[in-house]
XYZ file of C-alpha atoms in Angstrom:
544
model
C 108.897 104.625 113.960
C 107.933 103.193 117.767
C 110.684 102.400 120.386
C 111.692 98.144 120.490
C 109.941 96.791 123.396
C 112.974 95.093 124.130
C 115.758 97.558 124.120
C 118.229 96.451 127.082
C 118.679 94.003 124.306
C 120.960 96.021 122.470
C 120.128 96.086 118.677
C 119.489 99.018 117.818
C 118.224 101.149 114.049
C 116.776 103.041 111.603
C 115.583 102.993 108.007
C 117.865 105.447 106.075
C 116.006 108.539 105.651
C 117.360 109.435 102.115
C 116.451 107.338 99.116
C 119.551 108.500 97.242
C 120.682 105.647 94.336
C 123.044 103.418 94.622
C 125.464 105.423 92.640
C 126.183 107.855 95.383
C 126.968 105.303 97.642
C 130.315 105.809 95.723
C 130.395 109.760 95.870
C 131.689 109.860 99.647
C 134.279 111.709 99.714
C 137.345 111.208 102.407
C 138.386 114.909 103.685
C 142.619 114.819 104.174
C 141.862 115.199 108.204
C 139.601 112.242 107.708
C 141.846 109.834 105.384
C 144.772 111.178 108.214
C 142.274 108.568 110.571
C 142.613 105.570 107.884
C 144.640 102.588 109.155
C 148.341 101.996 107.204
C 150.435 98.788 106.804
C 150.136 95.265 109.255
C 147.166 96.918 111.535
C 144.748 97.542 108.306
C 145.459 94.009 107.726
C 142.769 91.216 109.250
C 143.823 88.390 111.617
C 145.071 85.841 109.465
C 147.861 88.442 107.293
C 149.160 89.541 111.426
C 149.345 86.143 111.667
C 151.381 85.326 108.870
C 153.645 89.203 109.768
C 154.069 87.560 113.194
C 155.490 84.806 112.433
C 157.764 85.618 109.215
C 159.570 87.992 111.015
C 158.348 90.739 109.145
C 157.145 92.622 112.719
C 157.911 91.893 116.184
C 154.995 91.797 119.011
C 156.684 94.877 120.466
C 155.884 97.014 117.190
C 153.022 95.718 116.163
C 151.441 96.448 120.182
C 153.254 100.176 120.358
C 151.575 100.436 116.687
C 148.379 99.985 117.532
C 148.624 102.046 121.185
C 149.501 104.822 119.387
C 146.541 104.515 116.944
C 144.685 104.465 119.950
C 145.795 107.090 121.173
C 145.374 108.973 117.939
C 142.196 108.152 116.721
C 140.273 107.046 119.857
C 141.378 109.079 122.525
C 142.286 112.334 120.250
C 141.384 113.209 116.225
C 137.409 111.633 115.678
C 137.845 110.278 118.968
C 136.015 106.910 118.451
C 136.139 106.505 122.618
C 135.511 102.331 121.290
C 138.219 101.715 123.892
C 138.117 101.629 127.978
C 141.511 100.308 129.244
C 145.081 100.026 127.980
C 146.389 97.427 129.869
C 149.718 98.912 131.351
C 151.959 96.097 131.075
C 151.190 95.076 127.179
C 154.065 96.233 125.908
C 156.426 94.139 128.482
C 154.114 91.234 127.416
C 154.983 91.679 123.869
C 159.203 91.683 124.792
C 158.618 88.297 126.614
C 157.046 86.574 123.730
C 159.165 88.051 121.330
C 162.199 86.678 123.104
C 160.498 83.630 123.309
C 160.272 83.310 119.252
C 163.768 84.538 119.098
C 164.006 81.242 121.643
C 161.886 78.824 119.198
C 159.583 78.849 122.056
C 155.888 79.293 120.347
C 153.160 79.386 122.413
C 150.646 79.359 119.606
C 148.706 80.571 116.684
C 148.343 84.142 118.276
C 152.014 84.184 119.861
C 152.789 88.347 120.520
C 148.616 88.803 118.544
C 147.334 91.999 120.577
C 143.261 91.807 121.199
C 141.229 93.662 122.915
C 137.876 92.176 125.463
C 134.898 93.821 125.826
C 135.007 95.683 129.129
C 132.584 92.940 130.949
C 134.362 89.792 130.621
C 137.503 89.345 133.314
C 141.173 89.050 132.840
C 144.227 88.996 134.995
C 146.268 91.841 133.771
C 146.198 94.784 135.924
C 142.426 96.266 134.575
C 139.179 96.540 136.204
C 136.340 94.811 134.556
C 133.404 97.352 135.041
C 131.032 96.684 132.439
C 131.164 100.692 132.115
C 129.342 101.152 135.458
C 131.164 103.418 138.227
C 129.807 100.992 140.708
C 132.299 98.844 139.284
C 135.387 101.399 138.166
C 137.906 100.052 140.720
C 137.330 95.664 139.418
C 139.878 94.439 139.471
C 139.254 90.425 140.096
C 143.553 89.392 138.309
C 140.950 86.139 137.378
C 141.301 84.868 133.227
C 137.826 84.366 132.011
C 138.225 80.408 130.467
C 138.508 81.363 126.916
C 141.018 84.313 128.264
C 143.128 81.697 129.063
C 142.417 80.075 125.739
C 143.951 83.362 123.991
C 146.695 83.638 126.221
C 147.470 80.019 126.466
C 147.833 80.107 122.664
C 150.425 83.885 123.340
C 147.329 86.695 122.273
C 148.492 89.959 124.898
C 145.368 91.698 125.670
C 145.484 94.495 124.670
C 142.775 96.464 126.720
C 139.447 96.368 127.673
C 137.091 97.610 125.181
C 133.781 100.344 125.886
C 130.087 98.999 125.618
C 126.151 99.741 125.849
C 126.682 100.065 129.681
C 125.723 96.403 131.321
C 125.737 95.289 128.233
C 122.479 96.999 127.856
C 120.233 95.745 130.183
C 119.809 98.846 132.623
C 117.355 101.259 130.910
C 114.522 101.036 128.404
C 115.115 103.884 126.833
C 119.034 103.621 126.713
C 121.697 104.642 124.201
C 123.339 102.094 122.398
C 127.186 102.446 122.396
C 126.908 104.700 126.178
C 128.406 103.781 130.046
C 129.182 106.592 132.760
C 132.496 105.671 132.504
C 133.544 105.664 128.467
C 131.068 108.226 127.331
C 129.757 107.088 123.525
C 131.196 105.444 121.378
C 131.403 106.854 118.167
C 130.625 104.245 114.081
C 133.384 104.956 112.384
C 131.693 104.797 109.148
C 130.054 107.738 109.745
C 130.559 109.376 114.025
C 127.211 110.172 114.532
C 125.851 107.027 113.547
C 125.134 104.535 116.602
C 127.533 101.604 116.487
C 125.043 99.703 117.863
C 125.502 97.252 121.030
C 126.045 96.266 123.734
C 129.479 95.111 121.998
C 129.800 98.805 120.403
C 133.289 99.111 121.761
C 134.881 95.777 119.753
C 132.622 96.345 116.418
C 134.419 100.036 116.290
C 138.033 99.047 117.966
C 137.952 95.767 114.781
C 136.368 98.279 112.443
C 138.733 101.153 112.897
C 142.423 98.422 113.374
C 142.787 99.127 116.887
C 143.803 95.767 117.661
C 144.217 92.514 115.568
C 140.738 91.715 116.525
C 138.213 91.643 119.688
C 136.093 89.740 121.702
C 132.214 90.983 122.459
C 129.524 89.023 124.296
C 125.996 88.853 123.303
C 122.845 88.221 124.683
C 120.282 88.869 122.145
C 122.106 90.981 118.778
C 124.646 92.457 120.803
C 127.694 90.964 118.485
C 125.859 90.918 115.603
C 123.917 94.317 115.864
C 127.653 95.892 116.189
C 129.335 93.787 113.258
C 126.560 94.665 110.954
C 126.778 98.254 111.993
C 129.712 98.564 112.221
C 131.595 96.681 108.846
C 132.639 93.390 110.497
C 132.978 89.452 111.423
C 131.039 88.430 113.949
C 130.082 84.732 115.087
C 128.405 84.132 117.910
C 128.689 80.643 119.050
C 126.673 78.071 119.997
C 125.788 78.682 124.084
C 128.606 76.789 126.190
C 130.551 76.471 123.523
C 132.873 79.393 124.225
C 132.775 79.019 128.679
C 131.333 82.099 130.366
C 132.883 81.884 134.238
C 133.910 85.139 135.124
C 131.770 87.785 132.184
C 128.889 89.803 133.704
C 125.978 88.023 133.322
C 122.812 89.220 131.610
C 121.427 85.696 130.975
C 122.724 82.380 131.560
C 120.243 80.635 128.831
C 121.764 82.884 125.934
C 124.641 84.951 127.322
C 128.183 83.927 124.831
C 131.231 85.871 124.038
C 132.868 85.446 120.377
C 135.022 87.013 117.970
C 134.582 89.839 115.962
C 137.043 89.800 113.647
C 137.349 91.550 109.905
C 137.026 88.243 107.836
C 135.189 84.559 108.484
C 139.513 82.835 108.821
C 140.296 85.247 111.807
C 136.734 84.683 114.203
C 137.977 81.148 113.123
C 141.576 81.489 114.797
C 139.843 83.416 117.366
C 137.806 80.585 118.376
C 140.581 77.777 117.904
C 141.303 79.220 121.028
C 137.777 80.966 122.874
C 136.499 77.042 122.666
C 137.642 75.621 125.073
C 135.010 72.656 125.368
C 135.747 71.211 121.963
C 139.352 71.326 121.808
C 139.139 68.599 119.772
C 136.892 71.330 117.091
C 139.515 72.288 114.147
C 137.134 75.726 113.076
C 139.273 76.826 110.387
C 139.745 73.352 109.022
C 136.414 73.591 106.648
C 137.205 77.397 105.162
C 137.358 76.538 101.788
C 135.566 78.121 99.132
C 133.505 75.667 97.693
C 132.233 74.944 101.392
C 128.069 75.750 99.970
C 128.913 73.430 96.900
C 125.646 71.627 96.740
C 124.401 73.033 99.833
C 120.722 73.664 100.721
C 119.923 76.880 101.854
C 116.352 78.768 103.553
C 116.125 82.024 102.301
C 114.330 83.898 105.200
C 112.097 86.025 103.220
C 109.655 86.683 105.900
C 113.042 88.463 107.365
C 114.082 91.016 104.821
C 112.588 93.603 106.498
C 111.028 96.903 105.135
C 114.228 99.192 103.475
C 114.915 98.774 98.968
C 117.555 99.217 99.856
C 118.290 96.126 102.597
C 116.620 94.542 100.083
C 118.795 94.989 97.215
C 122.076 94.031 98.822
C 119.937 91.080 100.058
C 119.247 90.237 96.354
C 122.856 90.752 95.295
C 124.261 88.394 98.174
C 121.808 85.297 97.589
C 122.958 85.577 93.615
C 126.597 84.950 95.476
C 125.104 81.890 97.087
C 124.593 80.715 93.958
C 127.366 81.837 91.993
C 129.603 79.371 94.596
C 127.505 76.394 93.842
C 124.255 77.193 97.298
C 120.696 75.946 95.951
C 118.180 78.277 97.521
C 115.311 77.290 98.947
C 112.389 80.700 99.680
C 110.804 80.127 102.663
C 107.748 83.053 103.065
C 106.753 82.138 106.153
C 107.739 82.868 110.056
C 107.385 80.504 112.465
C 104.077 80.030 114.413
C 105.041 81.325 118.435
C 102.983 82.104 120.754
C 100.930 85.825 121.410
C 103.241 86.374 124.452
C 106.598 84.808 123.477
C 108.439 88.929 123.636
C 106.929 89.502 126.823
C 108.106 85.886 128.021
C 111.145 85.928 126.706
C 112.297 89.900 128.093
C 110.749 88.230 131.966
C 113.526 85.170 130.919
C 116.468 87.824 131.021
C 114.785 89.833 134.059
C 115.017 86.693 136.010
C 118.102 85.600 135.169
C 119.542 89.246 135.207
C 118.942 88.845 139.070
C 119.961 85.711 140.128
C 123.520 86.063 138.060
C 124.155 89.520 139.036
C 123.893 89.424 142.328
C 125.748 86.271 142.646
C 128.436 88.270 140.233
C 128.583 90.680 142.340
C 128.946 88.618 145.669
C 132.069 87.273 144.343
C 133.945 90.391 143.816
C 135.752 92.164 146.363
C 133.958 94.334 149.101
C 137.157 96.320 149.128
C 136.681 97.567 145.612
C 132.988 96.868 144.859
C 130.560 98.513 147.101
C 127.519 96.666 145.821
C 127.472 92.812 146.820
C 123.071 92.738 145.516
C 121.124 94.026 142.737
C 119.530 96.584 144.846
C 122.562 97.697 146.556
C 123.462 98.438 143.019
C 119.677 100.498 142.431
C 120.471 102.370 145.760
C 124.189 103.292 144.819
C 123.250 104.346 140.658
C 120.213 106.555 142.511
C 123.172 108.199 145.360
C 125.222 109.298 141.528
C 122.709 110.108 139.380
C 123.813 112.847 138.558
C 126.690 110.284 136.566
C 125.032 107.061 136.306
C 121.197 108.293 135.469
C 122.141 111.498 132.979
C 120.572 110.556 130.557
C 118.544 107.248 130.868
C 117.281 105.712 134.245
C 117.550 102.279 135.341
C 113.937 100.508 134.912
C 115.535 97.175 133.739
C 116.886 97.112 137.540
C 114.138 98.232 139.075
C 111.669 95.493 136.923
C 114.682 92.779 137.087
C 114.648 93.416 141.482
C 111.000 92.611 141.794
C 111.135 88.939 139.961
C 110.909 85.380 141.838
C 113.719 83.642 141.862
C 115.198 80.624 138.938
C 113.019 77.714 141.044
C 110.091 79.327 140.333
C 106.915 77.936 138.049
C 106.609 81.413 136.312
C 110.221 81.569 135.248
C 110.928 77.245 134.090
C 107.728 77.560 132.507
C 108.507 80.697 130.581
C 112.333 79.654 129.329
C 111.308 76.446 128.316
C 108.206 77.877 126.749
C 110.338 80.045 124.847
C 113.377 77.383 123.773
C 110.483 75.111 122.173
C 108.988 78.183 120.097
C 112.647 79.142 118.941
C 114.633 75.641 118.842
C 112.145 72.898 118.363
C 109.351 74.961 116.971
C 111.679 77.690 115.238
C 115.154 77.556 114.034
C 115.220 73.232 113.881
C 111.308 73.613 112.319
C 112.683 75.736 109.153
C 115.551 73.672 108.961
C 113.587 70.265 108.784
C 110.722 71.113 107.037
C 112.279 73.118 104.186
C 115.268 70.315 104.259
C 117.740 73.223 104.471
C 121.907 73.009 106.210
C 121.627 76.674 106.913
C 119.088 80.333 106.901
C 120.064 83.230 105.369
C 118.692 86.652 106.355
C 119.544 90.291 106.213
C 121.199 90.966 110.009
C 119.736 94.043 110.684
C 118.950 97.521 109.046
C 121.001 100.874 109.017
C 122.001 102.145 111.465
C 120.641 105.504 113.038
C 121.708 108.723 114.287
C 122.742 108.297 117.724
C 120.205 110.366 119.987
C 121.290 111.055 123.916
C 117.776 112.823 124.127
C 115.490 110.163 122.637
C 117.718 107.218 123.231
C 117.200 104.205 120.462
C 114.802 105.034 117.696
C 114.711 101.433 116.547
C 112.931 100.592 112.474
C 109.333 99.350 112.611
C 110.376 96.083 110.014
C 113.010 94.594 111.490
C 115.303 92.822 108.961
C 116.799 89.608 110.378
C 115.728 86.487 112.221
C 118.856 86.832 114.774
C 116.556 87.359 118.071
C 115.663 83.629 117.762
C 119.024 82.637 117.004
C 119.981 84.243 120.661
C 116.931 82.843 122.114
C 117.409 79.412 120.730
C 121.169 79.880 122.214
C 121.755 78.434 118.417
C 125.161 79.675 116.034
C 124.459 82.946 114.060
C 127.744 84.582 111.667
C 127.521 87.599 110.416
C 129.229 88.847 107.007
C 129.588 91.818 104.708
C 127.217 91.694 102.223
C 127.139 95.666 100.858
C 127.404 99.898 101.535
C 124.510 101.895 101.869
C 125.251 105.710 101.926
C 128.588 105.077 103.180
C 127.239 102.259 105.960
C 127.244 98.777 106.347
C 124.564 95.859 106.187
C 125.717 92.445 106.754
C 124.271 88.648 105.956
C 123.685 86.159 108.321
C 124.227 82.793 108.572
C 122.306 80.463 111.629
C 122.558 77.074 111.856
C 121.720 74.208 114.087
C 122.738 73.493 117.897
C 127.324 72.809 117.629
C 127.224 73.440 113.815
C 129.602 76.126 114.486
C 131.875 74.725 112.266
C 129.259 74.030 109.380
C 127.990 78.282 109.866
C 131.729 79.553 109.837
C 132.960 77.311 106.607
C 129.523 78.820 104.791
C 130.701 82.429 105.918
C 133.965 81.829 104.480
C 132.539 80.547 100.870
C 130.417 83.699 100.732
C 132.785 85.943 102.416
C 135.179 85.243 99.361
C 132.889 85.660 96.614
C 131.651 88.699 97.650
C 134.428 90.450 99.106
C 132.427 93.439 100.591
C 133.630 94.870 103.463
C 134.583 98.587 104.004
C 137.484 100.494 105.512
C 135.595 102.816 107.819
C 135.717 106.370 106.565
C 135.210 108.669 109.675
C 132.555 110.544 107.786
C 131.220 113.258 110.564
C 127.935 113.406 109.606
C 125.532 112.169 106.205
C 125.944 115.447 104.563
C 130.127 114.437 104.230
C 128.583 112.930 100.939
C 128.543 116.050 98.567
C 125.383 114.148 96.698
C 123.320 113.804 100.047
C 124.844 117.971 101.289
C 123.719 119.250 98.076
C 119.889 117.327 98.387
C 119.859 119.537 101.706
C 120.249 122.917 99.690
C 117.514 125.116 99.316
C 117.523 125.224 95.021
C 115.738 128.570 95.295
C 113.578 126.931 91.972
């Protein structure tokens, strides 16, 4: 296997090393200790169920927040030590009590009244918490600013429970990085199998949702950073059309690709969050089209060229396609990948480096000089070098250095690169596939089976990557992943990809599939693959 050339885009993983049959998947047993880690009661439920419990009076917001805080302490800071949560909001309980009083008085702010939500720690909120991107240089970056979509969540009554750990700087610091690691938060653990990569950069958000550390979480994506950790942690992740969710007060990588998006246990939960987060589309109800017949008569483009090389993933994909047929979809095979410029990979990487330099310089200059010791990317590079024992302990800052050398955004090279990239992935990519095959949506596996966390080699990527998520990310088009099965207790997902501003339709299609398939699994908190008896037995010498 070889390293992916754009390691920093946080899409990482490897093919399964085992060839055990699917029958052995079910043989994974939960040890008495691991069983204690499993969520029970209301916090094991999905966001819609939690909202219903709050509305019915089954539980108060104060009690719900207390349960989550206790669970964060028990399994994130202790027990398996998932390290998914960087910071807890010190005022969360107070806010919950205030919202309970409002509800008692008949004042309900909105559908998310009293619901605890975790934000990825590159997203600003006005709460008494820093926004750090996992970096030492931003450890005191308390801005008291709500990103507009966070204000949207708050307006509907949501409580920002805390901030999640992430791949530092959203995995755009080093070409030798390790997904899920940050200097401030350490390494996020995958709750399904603790030595496995949680993927990134929204690793903490993915792990926290899967492990029931909040009712829902929010991640951000530039190229795979919502979809990959959702695939890895066995949850629903939705990357909206770029621009639908405002990006102000989010630590940037790419103005043309960055977006925040919901990471939840169910599609309906993601749609509910979109109703609050998508403040640019206040007239769209993203839950309105969610019904089990949403795929009936819909022509679905099957991206056979994006299946990858894992036979186990292909088997799950075939089962998922059958589920689509059962709910009335018309499948259309698409066997050829759209043609692209030979240097598209380099061009896409260059676009990110151009935009990162411009965006991070603007962001750093907007912070408090008293709290943040660096004002520019070059000063950040120098700061990391001066604190190399902490910041550069595992990998370098090669992407920072490469980005610093890029020209301004008004350069001809940048303008050519971004226009070429968008044409290749939009008109000549996703839109061409949709139009030429007369289909409404594209489906493919969401990504590979996650490898082990490797602090020596960093992320190791598969030779043949399953999925088509990079095109959706580079085009800025909507993309949702839904769990489609498990391979030795590790989850894999099914992707639905559409054209610009078809977000509500994509969620509706995903919902219809989800209701038919029902393949989300609860984390088992296995230490490693050898906690599965069939694998442990296979690893032992037989002395024949």
